[in-house]
Amino acid sequence: MPRHTRSEGGRVTAQDQPPPAVAVFDALGATYEKAFAHSEAHRASLEWLLGRLSPGGRVLDVGSGTGRPTAGTLTAAGHGVLGIDVSPVMVDLATRQVPDATFRCADIHDVSLDDDAFDAVCVYFSLLQMSRRRQSDLVRRLVRALKPGGHMALATVPVDVEDVETVFMGQPVRATSFSAEDFTAMLTDAGLAVLTEESVMFRPALPDAAPEPHLFVGCRREATAAAG
């Protein structure tokens, strides 16, 4: 987890408030991809998902970033991908780098999702700037957007923190996460069967970067999604 910071005297003023997610990822752009592109656990998660998708599957990628590796890997395997990201810079990069996918610049909370619309959903590290309640509510919506028996691949930083100030790749953000046990419990409560988990320590390709814990989880939607 990136180091925590706090304003002078422990007080946070309006001027000190970290920028929203859109500003953070607009600023990071392609640097984010370079820092995390060598994650073997991410690629293993995608291979797990590919092994469970029927040909020509429809996949929703939440927080699609630069489109690589997630959307690029899935479209290369013949699947249709809809990527949603709040950052126009990221969406522009993804559209150029993965032309066979479709990308929309939007907040996933504002996107209308039909029930039973997707064969799979990817949620790689895109929950961390939401409150725990919003994370849980979104996962429930995403479960309903999955076809019964469809699969969801997620990744998070499994640390028990709530609304902490932190620095991520030089950008100030507010972060919230769950412990690994509480994260998988949240997924189960949302109507997912947890099939696989991989915990790794990952060092981003950045000067002086420290290793950080990553948790990758593979799930299947149960026959009846959770209400809510």
PDB file of C-alpha atoms in Angstrom:
ATOM      1  CA  MET A   1       0.000   0.000   0.000  1.00  0.00           C
ATOM      2  CA  PRO A   2       1.444   3.443  -0.815  1.00  0.00           C
ATOM      3  CA  ARG A   3       2.633   5.529   2.118  1.00  0.00           C
ATOM      4  CA  HIS A   4       0.123   7.679   3.979  1.00  0.00           C
ATOM      5  CA  THR A   5       0.357  11.465   4.138  1.00  0.00           C
ATOM      6  CA  ARG A   6      -1.449  14.048   6.244  1.00  0.00           C
ATOM      7  CA  SER A   7      -1.643  17.820   6.081  1.00  0.00           C
ATOM      8  CA  GLU A   8       0.202  20.011   8.553  1.00  0.00           C
ATOM      9  CA  GLY A   9      -1.273  19.764  12.047  1.00  0.00           C
ATOM     10  CA  GLY A  10      -3.333  16.740  11.042  1.00  0.00           C
ATOM     11  CA  ARG A  11      -6.005  18.940   9.424  1.00  0.00           C
ATOM     12  CA  VAL A  12      -7.183  18.651   5.845  1.00  0.00           C
ATOM     13  CA  THR A  13      -8.254  21.877   4.160  1.00  0.00           C
ATOM     14  CA  ALA A  14     -10.150  22.257   0.877  1.00  0.00           C
ATOM     15  CA  GLN A  15      -6.883  23.183  -0.825  1.00  0.00           C
ATOM     16  CA  ASP A  16      -5.255  20.012   0.539  1.00  0.00           C
ATOM     17  CA  GLN A  17      -8.020  17.671  -0.597  1.00  0.00           C
ATOM     18  CA  PRO A  18      -6.691  15.046  -3.045  1.00  0.00           C
ATOM     19  CA  PRO A  19      -8.090  15.273  -6.569  1.00  0.00           C
ATOM     20  CA  PRO A  20     -10.866  12.911  -7.674  1.00  0.00           C
ATOM     21  CA  ALA A  21     -10.108   9.701  -9.535  1.00  0.00           C
ATOM     22  CA  VAL A  22     -10.507  11.322 -12.933  1.00  0.00           C
ATOM     23  CA  ALA A  23      -7.751  13.847 -12.201  1.00  0.00           C
ATOM     24  CA  VAL A  24      -5.456  11.177 -10.781  1.00  0.00           C
ATOM     25  CA  PHE A  25      -5.663   8.860 -13.753  1.00  0.00           C
ATOM     26  CA  ASP A  26      -5.627  11.661 -16.296  1.00  0.00           C
ATOM     27  CA  ALA A  27      -2.287  12.649 -14.755  1.00  0.00           C
ATOM     28  CA  LEU A  28      -0.905   9.103 -14.748  1.00  0.00           C
ATOM     29  CA  GLY A  29      -1.868   8.121 -18.294  1.00  0.00           C
ATOM     30  CA  ALA A  30       0.488   5.613 -19.894  1.00  0.00           C
ATOM     31  CA  THR A  31       2.782   5.705 -16.838  1.00  0.00           C
ATOM     32  CA  TYR A  32       0.260   3.531 -15.002  1.00  0.00           C
ATOM     33  CA  GLU A  33       0.484   0.824 -17.657  1.00  0.00           C
ATOM     34  CA  LYS A  34       4.282   0.837 -17.602  1.00  0.00           C
ATOM     35  CA  ALA A  35       4.332   0.497 -13.815  1.00  0.00           C
ATOM     36  CA  PHE A  36       1.997  -2.502 -13.675  1.00  0.00           C
ATOM     37  CA  ALA A  37       2.391  -4.195 -17.066  1.00  0.00           C
ATOM     38  CA  HIS A  38       4.715  -6.906 -15.735  1.00  0.00           C
ATOM     39  CA  SER A  39       2.197  -8.299 -13.225  1.00  0.00           C
ATOM     40  CA  GLU A  40       2.239 -12.066 -13.739  1.00  0.00           C
ATOM     41  CA  ALA A  41      -0.702 -12.454 -11.343  1.00  0.00           C
ATOM     42  CA  HIS A  42      -2.844 -10.147 -13.487  1.00  0.00           C
ATOM     43  CA  ARG A  43      -2.074 -12.141 -16.598  1.00  0.00           C
ATOM     44  CA  ALA A  44      -2.726 -15.405 -14.746  1.00  0.00           C
ATOM     45  CA  SER A  45      -6.125 -14.028 -13.703  1.00  0.00           C
ATOM     46  CA  LEU A  46      -6.930 -13.236 -17.322  1.00  0.00           C
ATOM     47  CA  GLU A  47      -5.881 -16.732 -18.395  1.00  0.00           C
ATOM     48  CA  TRP A  48      -8.180 -18.160 -15.727  1.00  0.00           C
ATOM     49  CA  LEU A  49     -11.042 -16.091 -17.099  1.00  0.00           C
ATOM     50  CA  LEU A  50     -10.306 -17.024 -20.714  1.00  0.00           C
ATOM     51  CA  GLY A  51     -10.482 -20.674 -19.761  1.00  0.00           C
ATOM     52  CA  ARG A  52     -14.086 -20.190 -18.637  1.00  0.00           C
ATOM     53  CA  LEU A  53     -15.417 -18.034 -21.466  1.00  0.00           C
ATOM     54  CA  SER A  54     -17.248 -19.516 -24.420  1.00  0.00           C
ATOM     55  CA  PRO A  55     -16.169 -18.236 -27.870  1.00  0.00           C
ATOM     56  CA  GLY A  56     -17.319 -14.719 -28.632  1.00  0.00           C
ATOM     57  CA  GLY A  57     -18.145 -13.836 -25.033  1.00  0.00           C
ATOM     58  CA  ARG A  58     -19.267 -10.364 -23.997  1.00  0.00           C
ATOM     59  CA  VAL A  59     -17.122  -8.839 -21.234  1.00  0.00           C
ATOM     60  CA  LEU A  60     -17.468  -5.668 -19.159  1.00  0.00           C
ATOM     61  CA  ASP A  61     -14.160  -4.146 -18.014  1.00  0.00           C
ATOM     62  CA  VAL A  62     -14.745  -1.743 -15.096  1.00  0.00           C
ATOM     63  CA  GLY A  63     -11.942   0.788 -14.779  1.00  0.00           C
ATOM     64  CA  SER A  64     -10.467  -0.229 -18.118  1.00  0.00           C
ATOM     65  CA  GLY A  65      -7.478   2.132 -17.940  1.00  0.00           C
ATOM     66  CA  THR A  66      -5.199   2.042 -20.965  1.00  0.00           C
ATOM     67  CA  GLY A  67      -6.862  -1.126 -22.283  1.00  0.00           C
ATOM     68  CA  ARG A  68      -3.799  -3.260 -21.604  1.00  0.00           C
ATOM     69  CA  PRO A  69      -3.462  -5.969 -20.580  1.00  0.00           C
ATOM     70  CA  THR A  70      -7.141  -6.706 -19.863  1.00  0.00           C
ATOM     71  CA  ALA A  71      -9.111  -5.540 -22.910  1.00  0.00           C
ATOM     72  CA  GLY A  72      -6.223  -6.291 -25.261  1.00  0.00           C
ATOM     73  CA  THR A  73      -5.927  -9.880 -24.031  1.00  0.00           C
ATOM     74  CA  LEU A  74      -9.662 -10.513 -24.213  1.00  0.00           C
ATOM     75  CA  THR A  75     -10.187  -9.042 -27.687  1.00  0.00           C
ATOM     76  CA  ALA A  76      -7.161 -10.945 -29.020  1.00  0.00           C
ATOM     77  CA  ALA A  77      -8.936 -14.105 -27.904  1.00  0.00           C
ATOM     78  CA  GLY A  78     -12.041 -13.146 -29.889  1.00  0.00           C
ATOM     79  CA  HIS A  79     -14.235 -11.694 -27.145  1.00  0.00           C
ATOM     80  CA  GLY A  80     -16.219  -8.463 -27.239  1.00  0.00           C
ATOM     81  CA  VAL A  81     -15.199  -5.935 -24.583  1.00  0.00           C
ATOM     82  CA  LEU A  82     -16.945  -2.855 -23.253  1.00  0.00           C
ATOM     83  CA  GLY A  83     -14.538  -0.800 -21.121  1.00  0.00           C
ATOM     84  CA  ILE A  84     -15.742   1.902 -18.732  1.00  0.00           C
ATOM     85  CA  ASP A  85     -13.350   4.438 -17.221  1.00  0.00           C
ATOM     86  CA  VAL A  86     -13.770   7.893 -15.658  1.00  0.00           C
ATOM     87  CA  SER A  87     -10.544   9.232 -17.173  1.00  0.00           C
ATOM     88  CA  PRO A  88     -10.772  10.707 -20.697  1.00  0.00           C
ATOM     89  CA  VAL A  89      -6.996  10.378 -21.036  1.00  0.00           C
ATOM     90  CA  MET A  90      -7.175   6.659 -20.246  1.00  0.00           C
ATOM     91  CA  VAL A  91     -10.135   6.141 -22.585  1.00  0.00           C
ATOM     92  CA  ASP A  92      -8.272   7.878 -25.409  1.00  0.00           C
ATOM     93  CA  LEU A  93      -5.203   5.681 -24.841  1.00  0.00           C
ATOM     94  CA  ALA A  94      -7.318   2.525 -24.663  1.00  0.00           C
ATOM     95  CA  THR A  95      -9.241   3.376 -27.840  1.00  0.00           C
ATOM     96  CA  ARG A  96      -5.977   3.790 -29.757  1.00  0.00           C
ATOM     97  CA  GLN A  97      -4.236   0.775 -28.222  1.00  0.00           C
ATOM     98  CA  VAL A  98      -7.137  -1.695 -28.372  1.00  0.00           C
ATOM     99  CA  PRO A  99      -9.257  -0.647 -31.387  1.00  0.00           C
ATOM    100  CA  ASP A 100     -11.271  -3.875 -31.371  1.00  0.00           C
ATOM    101  CA  ALA A 101     -12.830  -3.029 -27.988  1.00  0.00           C
ATOM    102  CA  THR A 102     -15.390  -0.329 -27.177  1.00  0.00           C
ATOM    103  CA  PHE A 103     -14.558   2.211 -24.481  1.00  0.00           C
ATOM    104  CA  ARG A 104     -16.790   4.757 -22.758  1.00  0.00           C
ATOM    105  CA  CYS A 105     -15.714   7.651 -20.560  1.00  0.00           C
ATOM    106  CA  ALA A 106     -18.169   7.485 -17.658  1.00  0.00           C
ATOM    107  CA  ASP A 107     -18.546   6.821 -13.959  1.00  0.00           C
ATOM    108  CA  ILE A 108     -19.647   3.197 -13.655  1.00  0.00           C
ATOM    109  CA  HIS A 109     -22.189   4.263 -11.019  1.00  0.00           C
ATOM    110  CA  ASP A 110     -23.959   6.326 -13.692  1.00  0.00           C
ATOM    111  CA  VAL A 111     -23.956   3.614 -16.370  1.00  0.00           C
ATOM    112  CA  SER A 112     -27.170   1.688 -16.923  1.00  0.00           C
ATOM    113  CA  LEU A 113     -26.477  -2.045 -16.894  1.00  0.00           C
ATOM    114  CA  ASP A 114     -29.011  -4.590 -18.104  1.00  0.00           C
ATOM    115  CA  ASP A 115     -29.491  -7.732 -16.045  1.00  0.00           C
ATOM    116  CA  ASP A 116     -27.848 -10.896 -17.403  1.00  0.00           C
ATOM    117  CA  ALA A 117     -26.046  -8.896 -20.102  1.00  0.00           C
ATOM    118  CA  PHE A 118     -22.425 -10.075 -19.814  1.00  0.00           C
ATOM    119  CA  ASP A 119     -20.622 -13.398 -19.847  1.00  0.00           C
ATOM    120  CA  ALA A 120     -17.858 -11.967 -17.660  1.00  0.00           C
ATOM    121  CA  VAL A 121     -16.925  -8.840 -15.722  1.00  0.00           C
ATOM    122  CA  CYS A 122     -13.416  -7.607 -14.876  1.00  0.00           C
ATOM    123  CA  VAL A 123     -12.814  -5.303 -11.904  1.00  0.00           C
ATOM    124  CA  TYR A 124      -9.057  -4.867 -11.558  1.00  0.00           C
ATOM    125  CA  PHE A 125      -8.119  -2.355  -8.814  1.00  0.00           C
ATOM    126  CA  SER A 126     -11.015  -0.045  -9.716  1.00  0.00           C
ATOM    127  CA  LEU A 127     -12.813  -0.091  -6.345  1.00  0.00           C
ATOM    128  CA  LEU A 128     -10.149   1.452  -4.153  1.00  0.00           C
ATOM    129  CA  GLN A 129     -11.344   5.062  -4.307  1.00  0.00           C
ATOM    130  CA  MET A 130     -14.917   4.163  -3.320  1.00  0.00           C
ATOM    131  CA  SER A 131     -16.348   3.798   0.171  1.00  0.00           C
ATOM    132  CA  ARG A 132     -16.965   0.260   1.379  1.00  0.00           C
ATOM    133  CA  ARG A 133     -20.698   0.741   0.945  1.00  0.00           C
ATOM    134  CA  ARG A 134     -20.258   1.941  -2.651  1.00  0.00           C
ATOM    135  CA  GLN A 135     -17.900  -0.946  -3.392  1.00  0.00           C
ATOM    136  CA  SER A 136     -20.436  -3.445  -2.075  1.00  0.00           C
ATOM    137  CA  ASP A 137     -23.355  -1.811  -3.885  1.00  0.00           C
ATOM    138  CA  LEU A 138     -21.441  -1.718  -7.165  1.00  0.00           C
ATOM    139  CA  VAL A 139     -20.407  -5.363  -6.941  1.00  0.00           C
ATOM    140  CA  ARG A 140     -24.058  -6.311  -6.407  1.00  0.00           C
ATOM    141  CA  ARG A 141     -25.008  -4.372  -9.553  1.00  0.00           C
ATOM    142  CA  LEU A 142     -22.225  -6.046 -11.501  1.00  0.00           C
ATOM    143  CA  VAL A 143     -23.334  -9.473 -10.319  1.00  0.00           C
ATOM    144  CA  ARG A 144     -26.832  -8.805 -11.653  1.00  0.00           C
ATOM    145  CA  ALA A 145     -25.299  -7.694 -14.966  1.00  0.00           C
ATOM    146  CA  LEU A 146     -23.640 -11.123 -15.248  1.00  0.00           C
ATOM    147  CA  LYS A 147     -25.460 -13.991 -16.852  1.00  0.00           C
ATOM    148  CA  PRO A 148     -26.198 -16.803 -14.362  1.00  0.00           C
ATOM    149  CA  GLY A 149     -23.061 -18.906 -14.243  1.00  0.00           C
ATOM    150  CA  GLY A 150     -20.981 -16.035 -15.619  1.00  0.00           C
ATOM    151  CA  HIS A 151     -17.595 -15.186 -14.142  1.00  0.00           C
ATOM    152  CA  MET A 152     -16.067 -12.153 -12.481  1.00  0.00           C
ATOM    153  CA  ALA A 153     -12.343 -11.480 -12.060  1.00  0.00           C
ATOM    154  CA  LEU A 154     -11.335  -8.888  -9.492  1.00  0.00           C
ATOM    155  CA  ALA A 155      -8.176  -7.504  -7.953  1.00  0.00           C
ATOM    156  CA  THR A 156      -7.634  -5.258  -4.958  1.00  0.00           C
ATOM    157  CA  VAL A 157      -5.064  -4.200  -2.387  1.00  0.00           C
ATOM    158  CA  PRO A 158      -6.184  -6.285   0.608  1.00  0.00           C
ATOM    159  CA  VAL A 159      -5.534  -3.857   3.456  1.00  0.00           C
ATOM    160  CA  ASP A 160      -8.021  -2.954   6.179  1.00  0.00           C
ATOM    161  CA  VAL A 161      -8.189   0.828   5.646  1.00  0.00           C
ATOM    162  CA  GLU A 162     -11.064   3.258   5.258  1.00  0.00           C
ATOM    163  CA  ASP A 163     -10.904   6.729   3.717  1.00  0.00           C
ATOM    164  CA  VAL A 164      -7.175   7.216   4.321  1.00  0.00           C
ATOM    165  CA  GLU A 165      -5.057   9.851   2.632  1.00  0.00           C
ATOM    166  CA  THR A 166      -2.317   8.265   0.594  1.00  0.00           C
ATOM    167  CA  VAL A 167       0.022   8.914  -2.316  1.00  0.00           C
ATOM    168  CA  PHE A 168      -0.305   6.681  -5.362  1.00  0.00           C
ATOM    169  CA  MET A 169       2.365   7.090  -8.039  1.00  0.00           C
ATOM    170  CA  GLY A 170       2.959  10.652  -6.879  1.00  0.00           C
ATOM    171  CA  GLN A 171      -0.746  11.553  -6.882  1.00  0.00           C
ATOM    172  CA  PRO A 172      -2.671  12.236  -3.646  1.00  0.00           C
ATOM    173  CA  VAL A 173      -5.781  10.080  -3.292  1.00  0.00           C
ATOM    174  CA  ARG A 174      -8.190   8.846  -0.647  1.00  0.00           C
ATOM    175  CA  ALA A 175      -8.281   5.067  -0.449  1.00  0.00           C
ATOM    176  CA  THR A 176     -10.581   2.485   1.102  1.00  0.00           C
ATOM    177  CA  SER A 177     -10.148  -1.266   1.074  1.00  0.00           C
ATOM    178  CA  PHE A 178     -11.006  -4.485   2.898  1.00  0.00           C
ATOM    179  CA  SER A 179      -8.882  -7.169   4.461  1.00  0.00           C
ATOM    180  CA  ALA A 180      -8.622 -10.241   2.222  1.00  0.00           C
ATOM    181  CA  GLU A 181     -11.136 -12.131   4.357  1.00  0.00           C
ATOM    182  CA  ASP A 182     -13.640  -9.267   4.385  1.00  0.00           C
ATOM    183  CA  PHE A 183     -13.234  -8.709   0.638  1.00  0.00           C
ATOM    184  CA  THR A 184     -14.109 -12.290  -0.233  1.00  0.00           C
ATOM    185  CA  ALA A 185     -16.997 -12.171   2.274  1.00  0.00           C
ATOM    186  CA  MET A 186     -18.325  -9.075   0.487  1.00  0.00           C
ATOM    187  CA  LEU A 187     -18.192 -10.951  -2.828  1.00  0.00           C
ATOM    188  CA  THR A 188     -20.010 -13.941  -1.368  1.00  0.00           C
ATOM    189  CA  ASP A 189     -22.706 -11.716   0.124  1.00  0.00           C
ATOM    190  CA  ALA A 190     -23.206 -10.175  -3.338  1.00  0.00           C
ATOM    191  CA  GLY A 191     -24.085 -13.553  -4.844  1.00  0.00           C
ATOM    192  CA  LEU A 192     -20.697 -14.793  -6.058  1.00  0.00           C
ATOM    193  CA  ALA A 193     -19.027 -18.126  -5.455  1.00  0.00           C
ATOM    194  CA  VAL A 194     -15.308 -17.547  -4.900  1.00  0.00           C
ATOM    195  CA  LEU A 195     -13.454 -20.144  -6.970  1.00  0.00           C
ATOM    196  CA  THR A 196      -9.850 -19.000  -6.820  1.00  0.00           C
ATOM    197  CA  GLU A 197      -7.654 -16.566  -4.883  1.00  0.00           C
ATOM    198  CA  GLU A 198      -4.043 -15.529  -5.404  1.00  0.00           C
ATOM    199  CA  SER A 199      -2.184 -13.244  -3.008  1.00  0.00           C
ATOM    200  CA  VAL A 200       1.128 -11.776  -4.172  1.00  0.00           C
ATOM    201  CA  MET A 201       3.553  -9.031  -3.268  1.00  0.00           C
ATOM    202  CA  PHE A 202       4.059  -6.848  -6.330  1.00  0.00           C
ATOM    203  CA  ARG A 203       6.658  -4.146  -6.923  1.00  0.00           C
ATOM    204  CA  PRO A 204       5.574  -1.548  -9.522  1.00  0.00           C
ATOM    205  CA  ALA A 205       8.162  -0.619 -12.147  1.00  0.00           C
ATOM    206  CA  LEU A 206       8.825   2.786 -10.610  1.00  0.00           C
ATOM    207  CA  PRO A 207      11.900   4.326  -8.994  1.00  0.00           C
ATOM    208  CA  ASP A 208      12.000   3.544  -5.253  1.00  0.00           C
ATOM    209  CA  ALA A 209       8.666   1.681  -5.389  1.00  0.00           C
ATOM    210  CA  ALA A 210       7.985  -0.610  -2.447  1.00  0.00           C
ATOM    211  CA  PRO A 211       6.264  -3.986  -2.815  1.00  0.00           C
ATOM    212  CA  GLU A 212       2.521  -3.878  -2.186  1.00  0.00           C
ATOM    213  CA  PRO A 213       0.034  -6.686  -1.525  1.00  0.00           C
ATOM    214  CA  HIS A 214      -2.279  -7.650  -4.363  1.00  0.00           C
ATOM    215  CA  LEU A 215      -5.219 -10.044  -4.173  1.00  0.00           C
ATOM    216  CA  PHE A 216      -6.702 -11.556  -7.338  1.00  0.00           C
ATOM    217  CA  VAL A 217     -10.036 -13.347  -7.016  1.00  0.00           C
ATOM    218  CA  GLY A 218     -11.966 -15.403  -9.552  1.00  0.00           C
ATOM    219  CA  CYS A 219     -15.706 -15.884  -9.004  1.00  0.00           C
ATOM    220  CA  ARG A 220     -18.828 -17.310 -10.579  1.00  0.00           C
ATOM    221  CA  ARG A 221     -22.306 -15.827 -10.325  1.00  0.00           C
ATOM    222  CA  GLU A 222     -24.655 -18.075  -8.420  1.00  0.00           C
ATOM    223  CA  ALA A 223     -27.998 -18.934  -9.998  1.00  0.00           C
ATOM    224  CA  THR A 224     -29.767 -16.151  -8.097  1.00  0.00           C
ATOM    225  CA  ALA A 225     -27.969 -12.825  -7.697  1.00  0.00           C
ATOM    226  CA  ALA A 226     -28.168 -10.904  -4.426  1.00  0.00           C
ATOM    227  CA  ALA A 227     -30.895  -8.302  -4.212  1.00  0.00           C
ATOM    228  CA  GLY A 228     -30.171  -4.638  -3.633  1.00  0.00           C
TER     229      GLY A 228
END
